mmCIF file with all atom_site columns, N, CA and C in Angstrom:
data_model
loop_
_atom_site.group_PDB
_atom_site.id
_atom_site.type_symbol
_atom_site.label_atom_id
_atom_site.label_alt_id
_atom_site.label_comp_id
_atom_site.label_asym_id
_atom_site.label_entity_id
_atom_site.label_seq_id
_atom_site.pdbx_PDB_ins_code
_atom_site.Cartn_x
_atom_site.Cartn_y
_atom_site.Cartn_z
_atom_site.occupancy
_atom_site.B_iso_or_equiv
_atom_site.pdbx_formal_charge
_atom_site.auth_seq_id
_atom_site.auth_comp_id
_atom_site.auth_asym_id
_atom_site.auth_atom_id
_atom_site.pdbx_PDB_model_num
ATOM 1   N N  . MET J 1 1  ? 108.313 18.601 -42.002 1.00 90.00 ? 202 MET J N  1
ATOM 2   C CA . MET J 1 1  ? 107.846 17.985 -40.873 1.00 90.00 ? 202 MET J CA 1
ATOM 3   C C  . MET J 1 1  ? 109.169 18.115 -39.716 1.00 90.00 ? 202 MET J C  1
ATOM 4   N N  . ASP J 1 2  ? 110.480 17.880 -40.540 1.00 94.00 ? 203 ASP J N  1
ATOM 5   C CA . ASP J 1 2  ? 111.463 17.844 -39.682 1.00 94.00 ? 203 ASP J CA 1
ATOM 6   C C  . ASP J 1 2  ? 111.909 19.326 -39.313 1.00 94.00 ? 203 ASP J C  1
ATOM 7   N N  . GLU J 1 3  ? 111.691 20.364 -39.756 1.00 96.00 ? 204 GLU J N  1
ATOM 8   C CA . GLU J 1 3  ? 111.973 21.688 -39.534 1.00 96.00 ? 204 GLU J CA 1
ATOM 9   C C  . GLU J 1 3  ? 110.946 22.011 -38.758 1.00 96.00 ? 204 GLU J C  1
ATOM 10  N N  . LEU J 1 4  ? 109.646 21.669 -38.389 1.00 96.00 ? 205 LEU J N  1
ATOM 11  C CA . LEU J 1 4  ? 109.051 21.896 -37.295 1.00 96.00 ? 205 LEU J CA 1
ATOM 12  C C  . LEU J 1 4  ? 109.429 21.088 -36.192 1.00 96.00 ? 205 LEU J C  1
ATOM 13  N N  . LEU J 1 5  ? 109.632 19.860 -36.202 1.00 96.00 ? 206 LEU J N  1
ATOM 14  C CA . LEU J 1 5  ? 110.401 19.212 -35.189 1.00 96.00 ? 206 LEU J CA 1
ATOM 15  C C  . LEU J 1 5  ? 111.199 19.952 -34.414 1.00 96.00 ? 206 LEU J C  1
ATOM 16  N N  . GLU J 1 6  ? 112.590 20.310 -35.091 1.00 97.00 ? 207 GLU J N  1
ATOM 17  C CA . GLU J 1 6  ? 113.628 21.030 -34.834 1.00 97.00 ? 207 GLU J CA 1
ATOM 18  C C  . GLU J 1 6  ? 112.922 22.403 -34.115 1.00 97.00 ? 207 GLU J C  1
ATOM 19  N N  . LEU J 1 7  ? 112.128 23.161 -34.951 1.00 98.00 ? 208 LEU J N  1
ATOM 20  C CA . LEU J 1 7  ? 111.650 24.178 -34.026 1.00 98.00 ? 208 LEU J CA 1
ATOM 21  C C  . LEU J 1 7  ? 111.237 24.022 -32.595 1.00 98.00 ? 208 LEU J C  1
ATOM 22  N N  . LEU J 1 8  ? 110.163 23.029 -32.680 1.00 98.00 ? 209 LEU J N  1
ATOM 23  C CA . LEU J 1 8  ? 109.641 22.739 -31.335 1.00 98.00 ? 209 LEU J CA 1
ATOM 24  C C  . LEU J 1 8  ? 110.714 22.221 -30.186 1.00 98.00 ? 209 LEU J C  1
ATOM 25  N N  . ASN J 1 9  ? 111.688 21.511 -30.681 1.00 98.00 ? 210 ASN J N  1
ATOM 26  C CA . ASN J 1 9  ? 112.745 21.230 -29.929 1.00 98.00 ? 210 ASN J CA 1
ATOM 27  C C  . ASN J 1 9  ? 113.330 22.423 -29.465 1.00 98.00 ? 210 ASN J C  1
ATOM 28  N N  . ASN J 1 10 ? 113.718 23.475 -30.072 1.00 98.00 ? 211 ASN J N  1
ATOM 29  C CA . ASN J 1 10 ? 114.537 24.792 -29.617 1.00 98.00 ? 211 ASN J CA 1
ATOM 30  C C  . ASN J 1 10 ? 113.580 25.929 -28.763 1.00 98.00 ? 211 ASN J C  1
ATOM 31  N N  . VAL J 1 11 ? 112.277 25.486 -28.711 1.00 98.00 ? 212 VAL J N  1
ATOM 32  C CA . VAL J 1 11 ? 111.699 26.368 -27.906 1.00 98.00 ? 212 VAL J CA 1
ATOM 33  C C  . VAL J 1 11 ? 112.261 26.297 -26.535 1.00 98.00 ? 212 VAL J C  1
ATOM 34  N N  . GLU J 1 12 ? 112.280 27.495 -25.729 1.00 98.00 ? 213 GLU J N  1
ATOM 35  C CA . GLU J 1 12 ? 112.877 27.880 -24.672 1.00 98.00 ? 213 GLU J CA 1
ATOM 36  C C  . GLU J 1 12 ? 112.621 26.846 -23.590 1.00 98.00 ? 213 GLU J C  1
ATOM 37  N N  . ASP J 1 13 ? 111.341 26.547 -23.170 1.00 98.00 ? 214 ASP J N  1
ATOM 38  C CA . ASP J 1 13 ? 110.742 25.486 -21.999 1.00 98.00 ? 214 ASP J CA 1
ATOM 39  C C  . ASP J 1 13 ? 110.113 24.464 -23.058 1.00 98.00 ? 214 ASP J C  1
ATOM 40  N N  . THR J 1 14 ? 110.810 23.730 -24.035 1.00 98.00 ? 215 THR J N  1
ATOM 41  C CA . THR J 1 14 ? 110.170 22.864 -24.463 1.00 98.00 ? 215 THR J CA 1
ATOM 42  C C  . THR J 1 14 ? 110.165 21.587 -23.750 1.00 98.00 ? 215 THR J C  1
ATOM 43  N N  . TYR J 1 15 ? 109.399 20.513 -23.849 1.00 98.00 ? 216 TYR J N  1
ATOM 44  C CA . TYR J 1 15 ? 109.295 19.354 -23.200 1.00 98.00 ? 216 TYR J CA 1
ATOM 45  C C  . TYR J 1 15 ? 108.780 18.182 -24.108 1.00 98.00 ? 216 TYR J C  1
ATOM 46  N N  . GLU J 1 16 ? 108.943 17.056 -23.678 1.00 98.00 ? 217 GLU J N  1
ATOM 47  C CA . GLU J 1 16 ? 108.522 15.920 -24.663 1.00 98.00 ? 217 GLU J CA 1
ATOM 48  C C  . GLU J 1 16 ? 106.951 15.820 -25.300 1.00 98.00 ? 217 GLU J C  1
ATOM 49  N N  . ARG J 1 17 ? 106.338 16.151 -24.196 1.00 97.00 ? 218 ARG J N  1
ATOM 50  C CA . ARG J 1 17 ? 104.773 15.952 -24.401 1.00 97.00 ? 218 ARG J CA 1
ATOM 51  C C  . ARG J 1 17 ? 104.250 17.045 -25.290 1.00 97.00 ? 218 ARG J C  1
ATOM 52  N N  . PHE J 1 18 ? 104.850 18.005 -25.105 1.00 98.00 ? 219 PHE J N  1
ATOM 53  C CA . PHE J 1 18 ? 104.439 19.253 -25.995 1.00 98.00 ? 219 PHE J CA 1
ATOM 54  C C  . PHE J 1 18 ? 104.787 19.145 -27.662 1.00 98.00 ? 219 PHE J C  1
ATOM 55  N N  . VAL J 1 19 ? 105.977 18.307 -27.686 1.00 98.00 ? 220 VAL J N  1
ATOM 56  C CA . VAL J 1 19 ? 106.718 18.139 -28.865 1.00 98.00 ? 220 VAL J CA 1
ATOM 57  C C  . VAL J 1 19 ? 105.836 16.974 -29.527 1.00 98.00 ? 220 VAL J C  1
ATOM 58  N N  . LEU J 1 20 ? 105.564 16.239 -28.660 1.00 96.00 ? 221 LEU J N  1
ATOM 59  C CA . LEU J 1 20 ? 104.684 14.818 -29.402 1.00 96.00 ? 221 LEU J CA 1
ATOM 60  C C  . LEU J 1 20 ? 103.237 15.286 -29.751 1.00 96.00 ? 221 LEU J C  1
ATOM 61  N N  . GLY J 1 21 ? 102.552 16.226 -28.884 1.00 94.00 ? 222 GLY J N  1
ATOM 62  C CA . GLY J 1 21 ? 101.132 16.947 -29.099 1.00 94.00 ? 222 GLY J CA 1
ATOM 63  C C  . GLY J 1 21 ? 101.094 17.503 -30.268 1.00 94.00 ? 222 GLY J C  1
ATOM 64  N N  . VAL J 1 22 ? 102.014 18.258 -30.357 1.00 94.00 ? 223 VAL J N  1
ATOM 65  C CA . VAL J 1 22 ? 102.005 19.247 -31.551 1.00 94.00 ? 223 VAL J CA 1
ATOM 66  C C  . VAL J 1 22 ? 101.948 18.235 -33.070 1.00 94.00 ? 223 VAL J C  1
ATOM 67  N N  . ILE J 1 23 ? 103.164 17.530 -32.914 1.00 94.00 ? 224 ILE J N  1
ATOM 68  C CA . ILE J 1 23 ? 103.274 16.732 -34.183 1.00 94.00 ? 224 ILE J CA 1
ATOM 69  C C  . ILE J 1 23 ? 102.214 15.663 -34.207 1.00 94.00 ? 224 ILE J C  1
ATOM 70  N N  . ALA J 1 24 ? 101.503 14.912 -33.279 1.00 90.00 ? 225 ALA J N  1
ATOM 71  C CA . ALA J 1 24 ? 100.148 14.468 -33.329 1.00 90.00 ? 225 ALA J CA 1
ATOM 72  C C  . ALA J 1 24 ? 99.469  15.272 -34.201 1.00 90.00 ? 225 ALA J C  1
ATOM 73  N N  . TYR J 1 25 ? 99.086  16.523 -33.443 1.00 88.00 ? 226 TYR J N  1
ATOM 74  C CA . TYR J 1 25 ? 97.945  17.180 -34.134 1.00 88.00 ? 226 TYR J CA 1
ATOM 75  C C  . TYR J 1 25 ? 98.211  17.393 -35.711 1.00 88.00 ? 226 TYR J C  1
ATOM 76  N N  . VAL J 1 26 ? 99.220  17.680 -35.934 1.00 89.00 ? 227 VAL J N  1
ATOM 77  C CA . VAL J 1 26 ? 99.433  17.999 -37.511 1.00 89.00 ? 227 VAL J CA 1
ATOM 78  C C  . VAL J 1 26 ? 99.497  16.644 -38.357 1.00 89.00 ? 227 VAL J C  1
ATOM 79  N N  . LYS J 1 27 ? 99.806  15.536 -37.524 1.00 87.00 ? 228 LYS J N  1
ATOM 80  C CA . LYS J 1 27 ? 99.481  14.257 -38.396 1.00 87.00 ? 228 LYS J CA 1
ATOM 81  C C  . LYS J 1 27 ? 98.069  14.201 -38.678 1.00 87.00 ? 228 LYS J C  1
ATOM 82  N N  . ILE J 1 28 ? 96.962  14.693 -38.190 1.00 82.00 ? 229 ILE J N  1
ATOM 83  C CA . ILE J 1 28 ? 95.445  14.245 -38.200 1.00 82.00 ? 229 ILE J CA 1
ATOM 84  C C  . ILE J 1 28 ? 95.052  14.609 -39.399 1.00 82.00 ? 229 ILE J C  1
ATOM 85  N N  . GLU J 1 29 ? 94.650  13.586 -40.367 1.00 74.00 ? 230 GLU J N  1
ATOM 86  C CA . GLU J 1 29 ? 94.053  14.123 -41.449 1.00 74.00 ? 230 GLU J CA 1
ATOM 87  C C  . GLU J 1 29 ? 93.514  15.482 -41.832 1.00 74.00 ? 230 GLU J C  1
ATOM 88  N N  . GLY J 1 30 ? 93.902  16.212 -42.580 1.00 72.00 ? 231 GLY J N  1
ATOM 89  C CA . GLY J 1 30 ? 93.390  17.343 -43.121 1.00 72.00 ? 231 GLY J CA 1
ATOM 90  C C  . GLY J 1 30 ? 94.228  18.420 -42.315 1.00 72.00 ? 231 GLY J C  1
ATOM 91  N N  . ASN J 1 31 ? 95.251  18.295 -41.588 1.00 74.00 ? 232 ASN J N  1
ATOM 92  C CA . ASN J 1 31 ? 95.545  19.126 -40.786 1.00 74.00 ? 232 ASN J CA 1
ATOM 93  C C  . ASN J 1 31 ? 97.192  19.521 -41.250 1.00 74.00 ? 232 ASN J C  1
ATOM 94  N N  . GLU J 1 32 ? 97.532  18.890 -42.250 1.00 73.00 ? 233 GLU J N  1
ATOM 95  C CA . GLU J 1 32 ? 98.925  18.851 -42.705 1.00 73.00 ? 233 GLU J CA 1
ATOM 96  C C  . GLU J 1 32 ? 99.472  20.310 -43.132 1.00 73.00 ? 233 GLU J C  1
ATOM 97  N N  . LYS J 1 33 ? 98.601  21.092 -43.806 1.00 80.00 ? 234 LYS J N  1
ATOM 98  C CA . LYS J 1 33 ? 98.818  22.254 -44.370 1.00 80.00 ? 234 LYS J CA 1
ATOM 99  C C  . LYS J 1 33 ? 98.710  23.429 -43.045 1.00 80.00 ? 234 LYS J C  1
ATOM 100 N N  . LYS J 1 34 ? 98.572  22.925 -41.549 1.00 88.00 ? 235 LYS J N  1
ATOM 101 C CA . LYS J 1 34 ? 98.656  23.571 -40.792 1.00 88.00 ? 235 LYS J CA 1
ATOM 102 C C  . LYS J 1 34 ? 100.148 23.843 -40.087 1.00 88.00 ? 235 LYS J C  1
ATOM 103 N N  . ILE J 1 35 ? 100.978 23.052 -40.771 1.00 92.00 ? 236 ILE J N  1
ATOM 104 C CA . ILE J 1 35 ? 102.600 22.693 -40.418 1.00 92.00 ? 236 ILE J CA 1
ATOM 105 C C  . ILE J 1 35 ? 102.993 24.139 -40.694 1.00 92.00 ? 236 ILE J C  1
ATOM 106 N N  . ASP J 1 36 ? 102.879 24.778 -41.911 1.00 92.00 ? 237 ASP J N  1
ATOM 107 C CA . ASP J 1 36 ? 103.592 26.136 -42.081 1.00 92.00 ? 237 ASP J CA 1
ATOM 108 C C  . ASP J 1 36 ? 103.046 27.163 -41.351 1.00 92.00 ? 237 ASP J C  1
ATOM 109 N N  . MET J 1 37 ? 101.807 27.046 -40.774 1.00 92.00 ? 238 MET J N  1
ATOM 110 C CA . MET J 1 37 ? 101.083 28.193 -40.288 1.00 92.00 ? 238 MET J CA 1
ATOM 111 C C  . MET J 1 37 ? 101.878 28.131 -38.769 1.00 92.00 ? 238 MET J C  1
ATOM 112 N N  . ILE J 1 38 ? 101.930 26.748 -38.391 1.00 95.00 ? 239 ILE J N  1
ATOM 113 C CA . ILE J 1 38 ? 102.376 26.738 -36.696 1.00 95.00 ? 239 ILE J CA 1
ATOM 114 C C  . ILE J 1 38 ? 104.250 27.074 -37.003 1.00 95.00 ? 239 ILE J C  1
ATOM 115 N N  . LYS J 1 39 ? 104.830 26.644 -38.091 1.00 96.00 ? 240 LYS J N  1
ATOM 116 C CA . LYS J 1 39 ? 106.232 27.054 -38.154 1.00 96.00 ? 240 LYS J CA 1
ATOM 117 C C  . LYS J 1 39 ? 106.502 28.593 -38.329 1.00 96.00 ? 240 LYS J C  1
ATOM 118 N N  . ASN J 1 40 ? 105.578 28.981 -39.221 1.00 95.00 ? 241 ASN J N  1
ATOM 119 C CA . ASN J 1 40 ? 105.858 30.731 -39.047 1.00 95.00 ? 241 ASN J CA 1
ATOM 120 C C  . ASN J 1 40 ? 105.317 31.245 -37.927 1.00 95.00 ? 241 ASN J C  1
ATOM 121 N N  . PHE J 1 41 ? 104.418 30.890 -37.247 1.00 96.00 ? 242 PHE J N  1
ATOM 122 C CA . PHE J 1 41 ? 104.430 31.359 -35.620 1.00 96.00 ? 242 PHE J CA 1
ATOM 123 C C  . PHE J 1 41 ? 105.593 31.584 -35.028 1.00 96.00 ? 242 PHE J C  1
ATOM 124 N N  . ILE J 1 42 ? 106.410 30.234 -35.090 1.00 97.00 ? 243 ILE J N  1
ATOM 125 C CA . ILE J 1 42 ? 107.371 30.299 -34.091 1.00 97.00 ? 243 ILE J CA 1
ATOM 126 C C  . ILE J 1 42 ? 108.690 30.867 -34.749 1.00 97.00 ? 243 ILE J C  1
ATOM 127 N N  . ILE J 1 43 ? 108.560 30.894 -35.963 1.00 97.00 ? 244 ILE J N  1
ATOM 128 C CA . ILE J 1 43 ? 109.767 32.016 -36.505 1.00 97.00 ? 244 ILE J CA 1
ATOM 129 C C  . ILE J 1 43 ? 109.623 33.251 -36.084 1.00 97.00 ? 244 ILE J C  1
ATOM 130 N N  . GLU J 1 44 ? 108.217 33.807 -36.142 1.00 97.00 ? 245 GLU J N  1
ATOM 131 C CA . GLU J 1 44 ? 108.045 35.111 -36.068 1.00 97.00 ? 245 GLU J CA 1
ATOM 132 C C  . GLU J 1 44 ? 108.067 35.481 -34.668 1.00 97.00 ? 245 GLU J C  1
ATOM 133 N N  . HIS J 1 45 ? 108.196 34.411 -33.934 1.00 98.00 ? 246 HIS J N  1
ATOM 134 C CA . HIS J 1 45 ? 107.821 34.782 -32.557 1.00 98.00 ? 246 HIS J CA 1
ATOM 135 C C  . HIS J 1 45 ? 109.040 33.936 -31.776 1.00 98.00 ? 246 HIS J C  1
ATOM 136 N N  . PRO J 1 46 ? 110.298 34.110 -31.724 1.00 96.00 ? 247 PRO J N  1
ATOM 137 C CA . PRO J 1 46 ? 111.494 33.229 -31.322 1.00 96.00 ? 247 PRO J CA 1
ATOM 138 C C  . PRO J 1 46 ? 111.360 33.403 -29.878 1.00 96.00 ? 247 PRO J C  1
ATOM 139 N N  . GLU J 1 47 ? 110.580 34.254 -29.135 1.00 97.00 ? 248 GLU J N  1
ATOM 140 C CA . GLU J 1 47 ? 110.850 34.334 -27.589 1.00 97.00 ? 248 GLU J CA 1
ATOM 141 C C  . GLU J 1 47 ? 109.670 33.708 -27.170 1.00 97.00 ? 248 GLU J C  1
ATOM 142 N N  . ALA J 1 48 ? 108.550 33.051 -28.002 1.00 98.00 ? 249 ALA J N  1
ATOM 143 C CA . ALA J 1 48 ? 107.186 31.929 -27.574 1.00 98.00 ? 249 ALA J CA 1
ATOM 144 C C  . ALA J 1 48 ? 107.998 31.013 -26.856 1.00 98.00 ? 249 ALA J C  1
ATOM 145 N N  . LEU J 1 49 ? 106.777 30.692 -25.819 1.00 98.00 ? 250 LEU J N  1
ATOM 146 C CA . LEU J 1 49 ? 107.077 29.883 -24.827 1.00 98.00 ? 250 LEU J CA 1
ATOM 147 C C  . LEU J 1 49 ? 106.392 28.562 -25.366 1.00 98.00 ? 250 LEU J C  1
ATOM 148 N N  . SER J 1 50 ? 106.231 27.524 -24.922 1.00 98.00 ? 251 SER J N  1
ATOM 149 C CA . SER J 1 50 ? 105.283 26.342 -25.179 1.00 98.00 ? 251 SER J CA 1
ATOM 150 C C  . SER J 1 50 ? 103.872 26.646 -24.976 1.00 98.00 ? 251 SER J C  1
ATOM 151 N N  . SER J 1 51 ? 103.517 27.402 -24.011 1.00 97.00 ? 252 SER J N  1
ATOM 152 C CA . SER J 1 51 ? 102.184 27.750 -23.834 1.00 97.00 ? 252 SER J CA 1
ATOM 153 C C  . SER J 1 51 ? 101.519 28.772 -25.011 1.00 97.00 ? 252 SER J C  1
ATOM 154 N N  . ASP J 1 52 ? 102.845 29.763 -25.360 1.00 97.00 ? 253 ASP J N  1
ATOM 155 C CA . ASP J 1 52 ? 102.137 30.630 -26.379 1.00 97.00 ? 253 ASP J CA 1
ATOM 156 C C  . ASP J 1 52 ? 101.782 29.941 -27.592 1.00 97.00 ? 253 ASP J C  1
ATOM 157 N N  . ILE J 1 53 ? 102.533 28.898 -27.785 1.00 96.00 ? 254 ILE J N  1
ATOM 158 C CA . ILE J 1 53 ? 102.604 28.122 -28.938 1.00 96.00 ? 254 ILE J CA 1
ATOM 159 C C  . ILE J 1 53 ? 101.278 27.191 -28.898 1.00 96.00 ? 254 ILE J C  1
ATOM 160 N N  . LEU J 1 54 ? 101.076 26.811 -27.780 1.00 94.00 ? 255 LEU J N  1
ATOM 161 C CA . LEU J 1 54 ? 99.782  25.971 -27.790 1.00 94.00 ? 255 LEU J CA 1
ATOM 162 C C  . LEU J 1 54 ? 98.453  26.731 -27.938 1.00 94.00 ? 255 LEU J C  1
ATOM 163 N N  . GLU J 1 55 ? 98.800  27.987 -27.095 1.00 93.00 ? 256 GLU J N  1
ATOM 164 C CA . GLU J 1 55 ? 97.486  28.984 -27.122 1.00 93.00 ? 256 GLU J CA 1
ATOM 165 C C  . GLU J 1 55 ? 97.297  29.318 -28.860 1.00 93.00 ? 256 GLU J C  1
ATOM 166 N N  . PHE J 1 56 ? 98.131  29.587 -29.519 1.00 93.00 ? 257 PHE J N  1
ATOM 167 C CA . PHE J 1 56 ? 97.945  30.027 -31.037 1.00 93.00 ? 257 PHE J CA 1
ATOM 168 C C  . PHE J 1 56 ? 97.447  28.861 -31.681 1.00 93.00 ? 257 PHE J C  1
ATOM 169 N N  . ILE J 1 57 ? 97.966  27.479 -31.380 1.00 89.00 ? 258 ILE J N  1
ATOM 170 C CA . ILE J 1 57 ? 97.392  26.420 -32.181 1.00 89.00 ? 258 ILE J CA 1
ATOM 171 C C  . ILE J 1 57 ? 95.801  26.031 -31.713 1.00 89.00 ? 258 ILE J C  1
ATOM 172 N N  . THR J 1 58 ? 95.590  26.336 -30.588 1.00 87.00 ? 259 THR J N  1
ATOM 173 C CA . THR J 1 58 ? 94.160  25.932 -29.967 1.00 87.00 ? 259 THR J CA 1
ATOM 174 C C  . THR J 1 58 ? 93.228  27.219 -30.715 1.00 87.00 ? 259 THR J C  1
ATOM 175 N N  . GLU J 1 59 ? 93.625  28.445 -30.760 1.00 85.00 ? 260 GLU J N  1
ATOM 176 C CA . GLU J 1 59 ? 92.776  29.494 -31.092 1.00 85.00 ? 260 GLU J CA 1
ATOM 177 C C  . GLU J 1 59 ? 92.970  29.656 -32.777 1.00 85.00 ? 260 GLU J C  1
ATOM 178 N N  . LYS J 1 60 ? 93.697  29.559 -33.315 1.00 78.00 ? 261 LYS J N  1
ATOM 179 C CA . LYS J 1 60 ? 94.035  29.952 -34.471 1.00 78.00 ? 261 LYS J CA 1
ATOM 180 C C  . LYS J 1 60 ? 93.822  28.786 -35.704 1.00 78.00 ? 261 LYS J C  1
ATOM 181 N N  . THR J 1 61 ? 93.889  28.014 -35.399 1.00 64.00 ? 262 THR J N  1
ATOM 182 C CA . THR J 1 61 ? 94.165  26.651 -36.109 1.00 64.00 ? 262 THR J CA 1
ATOM 183 C C  . THR J 1 61 ? 93.056  25.766 -36.430 1.00 64.00 ? 262 THR J C  1
ATOM 184 N N  . GLY J 1 62 ? 91.879  26.163 -35.854 1.00 69.00 ? 263 GLY J N  1
ATOM 185 C CA . GLY J 1 62 ? 90.810  25.243 -35.963 1.00 69.00 ? 263 GLY J CA 1
ATOM 186 C C  . GLY J 1 62 ? 91.099  23.943 -34.946 1.00 69.00 ? 263 GLY J C  1
ATOM 187 N N  . PHE J 1 63 ? 91.558  23.937 -34.228 1.00 68.00 ? 264 PHE J N  1
ATOM 188 C CA . PHE J 1 63 ? 92.428  22.940 -33.249 1.00 68.00 ? 264 PHE J CA 1
ATOM 189 C C  . PHE J 1 63 ? 90.880  21.972 -32.930 1.00 68.00 ? 264 PHE J C  1
ATOM 190 N N  . PHE J 1 64 ? 90.031  22.482 -32.085 1.00 66.00 ? 265 PHE J N  1
ATOM 191 C CA . PHE J 1 64 ? 88.834  21.747 -31.766 1.00 66.00 ? 265 PHE J CA 1
ATOM 192 C C  . PHE J 1 64 ? 88.192  21.023 -32.514 1.00 66.00 ? 265 PHE J C  1
ATOM 193 N N  . GLU J 1 65 ? 87.983  21.886 -33.589 1.00 73.00 ? 266 GLU J N  1
ATOM 194 C CA . GLU J 1 65 ? 87.082  21.319 -34.891 1.00 73.00 ? 266 GLU J CA 1
ATOM 195 C C  . GLU J 1 65 ? 87.701  19.958 -35.379 1.00 73.00 ? 266 GLU J C  1
ATOM 196 N N  . SER J 1 66 ? 89.122  20.151 -35.565 1.00 65.00 ? 267 SER J N  1
ATOM 197 C CA . SER J 1 66 ? 89.749  19.153 -36.210 1.00 65.00 ? 267 SER J CA 1
ATOM 198 C C  . SER J 1 66 ? 89.799  17.853 -35.470 1.00 65.00 ? 267 SER J C  1
ATOM 199 N N  . VAL J 1 67 ? 90.058  18.115 -33.888 1.00 66.00 ? 268 VAL J N  1
ATOM 200 C CA . VAL J 1 67 ? 90.314  17.022 -33.106 1.00 66.00 ? 268 VAL J CA 1
ATOM 201 C C  . VAL J 1 67 ? 88.651  16.267 -32.747 1.00 66.00 ? 268 VAL J C  1
ATOM 202 N N  . ASN J 1 68 ? 87.950  17.100 -32.649 1.00 67.00 ? 269 ASN J N  1
ATOM 203 C CA . ASN J 1 68 ? 86.332  16.564 -32.637 1.00 67.00 ? 269 ASN J CA 1
ATOM 204 C C  . ASN J 1 68 ? 86.178  15.647 -33.844 1.00 67.00 ? 269 ASN J C  1
ATOM 205 N N  . ARG J 1 69 ? 86.461  16.272 -35.241 1.00 68.00 ? 270 ARG J N  1
ATOM 206 C CA . ARG J 1 69 ? 86.252  15.467 -36.632 1.00 68.00 ? 270 ARG J CA 1
ATOM 207 C C  . ARG J 1 69 ? 87.102  14.120 -36.350 1.00 68.00 ? 270 ARG J C  1
ATOM 208 N N  . HIS J 1 70 ? 88.366  14.318 -36.037 1.00 63.00 ? 271 HIS J N  1
ATOM 209 C CA . HIS J 1 70 ? 89.229  13.093 -35.941 1.00 63.00 ? 271 HIS J CA 1
ATOM 210 C C  . HIS J 1 70 ? 88.640  11.983 -34.956 1.00 63.00 ? 271 HIS J C  1
ATOM 211 N N  . ASN J 1 71 ? 87.910  12.463 -33.863 1.00 68.00 ? 272 ASN J N  1
ATOM 212 C CA . ASN J 1 71 ? 87.785  11.613 -32.673 1.00 68.00 ? 272 ASN J CA 1
ATOM 213 C C  . ASN J 1 71 ? 86.007  10.748 -33.190 1.00 68.00 ? 272 ASN J C  1
ATOM 214 N N  . ARG J 1 72 ? 85.581  11.724 -33.908 1.00 72.00 ? 273 ARG J N  1
ATOM 215 C CA . ARG J 1 72 ? 84.309  11.191 -34.381 1.00 72.00 ? 273 ARG J CA 1
ATOM 216 C C  . ARG J 1 72 ? 84.603  10.040 -35.706 1.00 72.00 ? 273 ARG J C  1
ATOM 217 N N  . MET J 1 73 ? 85.612  10.217 -36.429 1.00 67.00 ? 274 MET J N  1
ATOM 218 C CA . MET J 1 73 ? 85.771  9.321  -37.290 1.00 67.00 ? 274 MET J CA 1
ATOM 219 C C  . MET J 1 73 ? 86.365  8.120  -36.827 1.00 67.00 ? 274 MET J C  1
ATOM 220 N N  . LYS J 1 74 ? 87.168  8.217  -35.584 1.00 67.00 ? 275 LYS J N  1
ATOM 221 C CA . LYS J 1 74 ? 87.739  6.998  -34.990 1.00 67.00 ? 275 LYS J CA 1
ATOM 222 C C  . LYS J 1 74 ? 86.900  6.318  -34.434 1.00 67.00 ? 275 LYS J C  1
ATOM 223 N N  . LYS J 1 75 ? 85.519  6.956  -33.756 1.00 70.00 ? 276 LYS J N  1
ATOM 224 C CA . LYS J 1 75 ? 84.522  6.051  -33.168 1.00 70.00 ? 276 LYS J CA 1
ATOM 225 C C  . LYS J 1 75 ? 83.377  5.455  -34.200 1.00 70.00 ? 276 LYS J C  1
ATOM 226 N N  . GLU J 1 76 ? 83.209  6.105  -35.282 1.00 69.00 ? 277 GLU J N  1
ATOM 227 C CA . GLU J 1 76 ? 82.681  5.374  -36.505 1.00 69.00 ? 277 GLU J CA 1
ATOM 228 C C  . GLU J 1 76 ? 83.221  4.370  -36.986 1.00 69.00 ? 277 GLU J C  1
ATOM 229 N N  . SER J 1 77 ? 84.477  4.262  -37.259 1.00 70.00 ? 278 SER J N  1
ATOM 230 C CA . SER J 1 77 ? 85.165  3.056  -37.627 1.00 70.00 ? 278 SER J CA 1
ATOM 231 C C  . SER J 1 77 ? 85.298  2.225  -36.707 1.00 70.00 ? 278 SER J C  1
ATOM 232 N N  . ALA J 1 78 ? 85.251  2.404  -35.499 1.00 73.00 ? 279 ALA J N  1
ATOM 233 C CA . ALA J 1 78 ? 85.390  1.390  -34.203 1.00 73.00 ? 279 ALA J CA 1
ATOM 234 C C  . ALA J 1 78 ? 83.924  0.602  -34.344 1.00 73.00 ? 279 ALA J C  1
ATOM 235 N N  . MET J 1 79 ? 83.003  1.321  -34.810 1.00 70.00 ? 280 MET J N  1
ATOM 236 C CA . MET J 1 79 ? 81.712  0.309  -34.721 1.00 70.00 ? 280 MET J CA 1
ATOM 237 C C  . MET J 1 79 ? 81.579  -0.124 -35.815 1.00 70.00 ? 280 MET J C  1
ATOM 238 N N  . MET J 1 80 ? 82.222  -0.236 -36.856 1.00 65.00 ? 281 MET J N  1
ATOM 239 C CA . MET J 1 80 ? 81.860  -0.989 -38.157 1.00 65.00 ? 281 MET J CA 1
ATOM 240 C C  . MET J 1 80 ? 82.322  -2.373 -37.844 1.00 65.00 ? 281 MET J C  1
#
């Protein structure tokens, strides 16, 4: 996680909410394995801007499925 954090903070147009959003995403249960995928993308595309990285995450990592599953689980546990 530290390496990902460092990579995110070194993106040319990085900003706090971008970094926090990516970190929050990979902390969702079941997304831990996506850390390496995101790190590899940043390493292979050193010129990538935050928008490029966010596009990769939302298109390539099952972002919406993960977030929907996480939100559904939160809602179900709140109803208990």
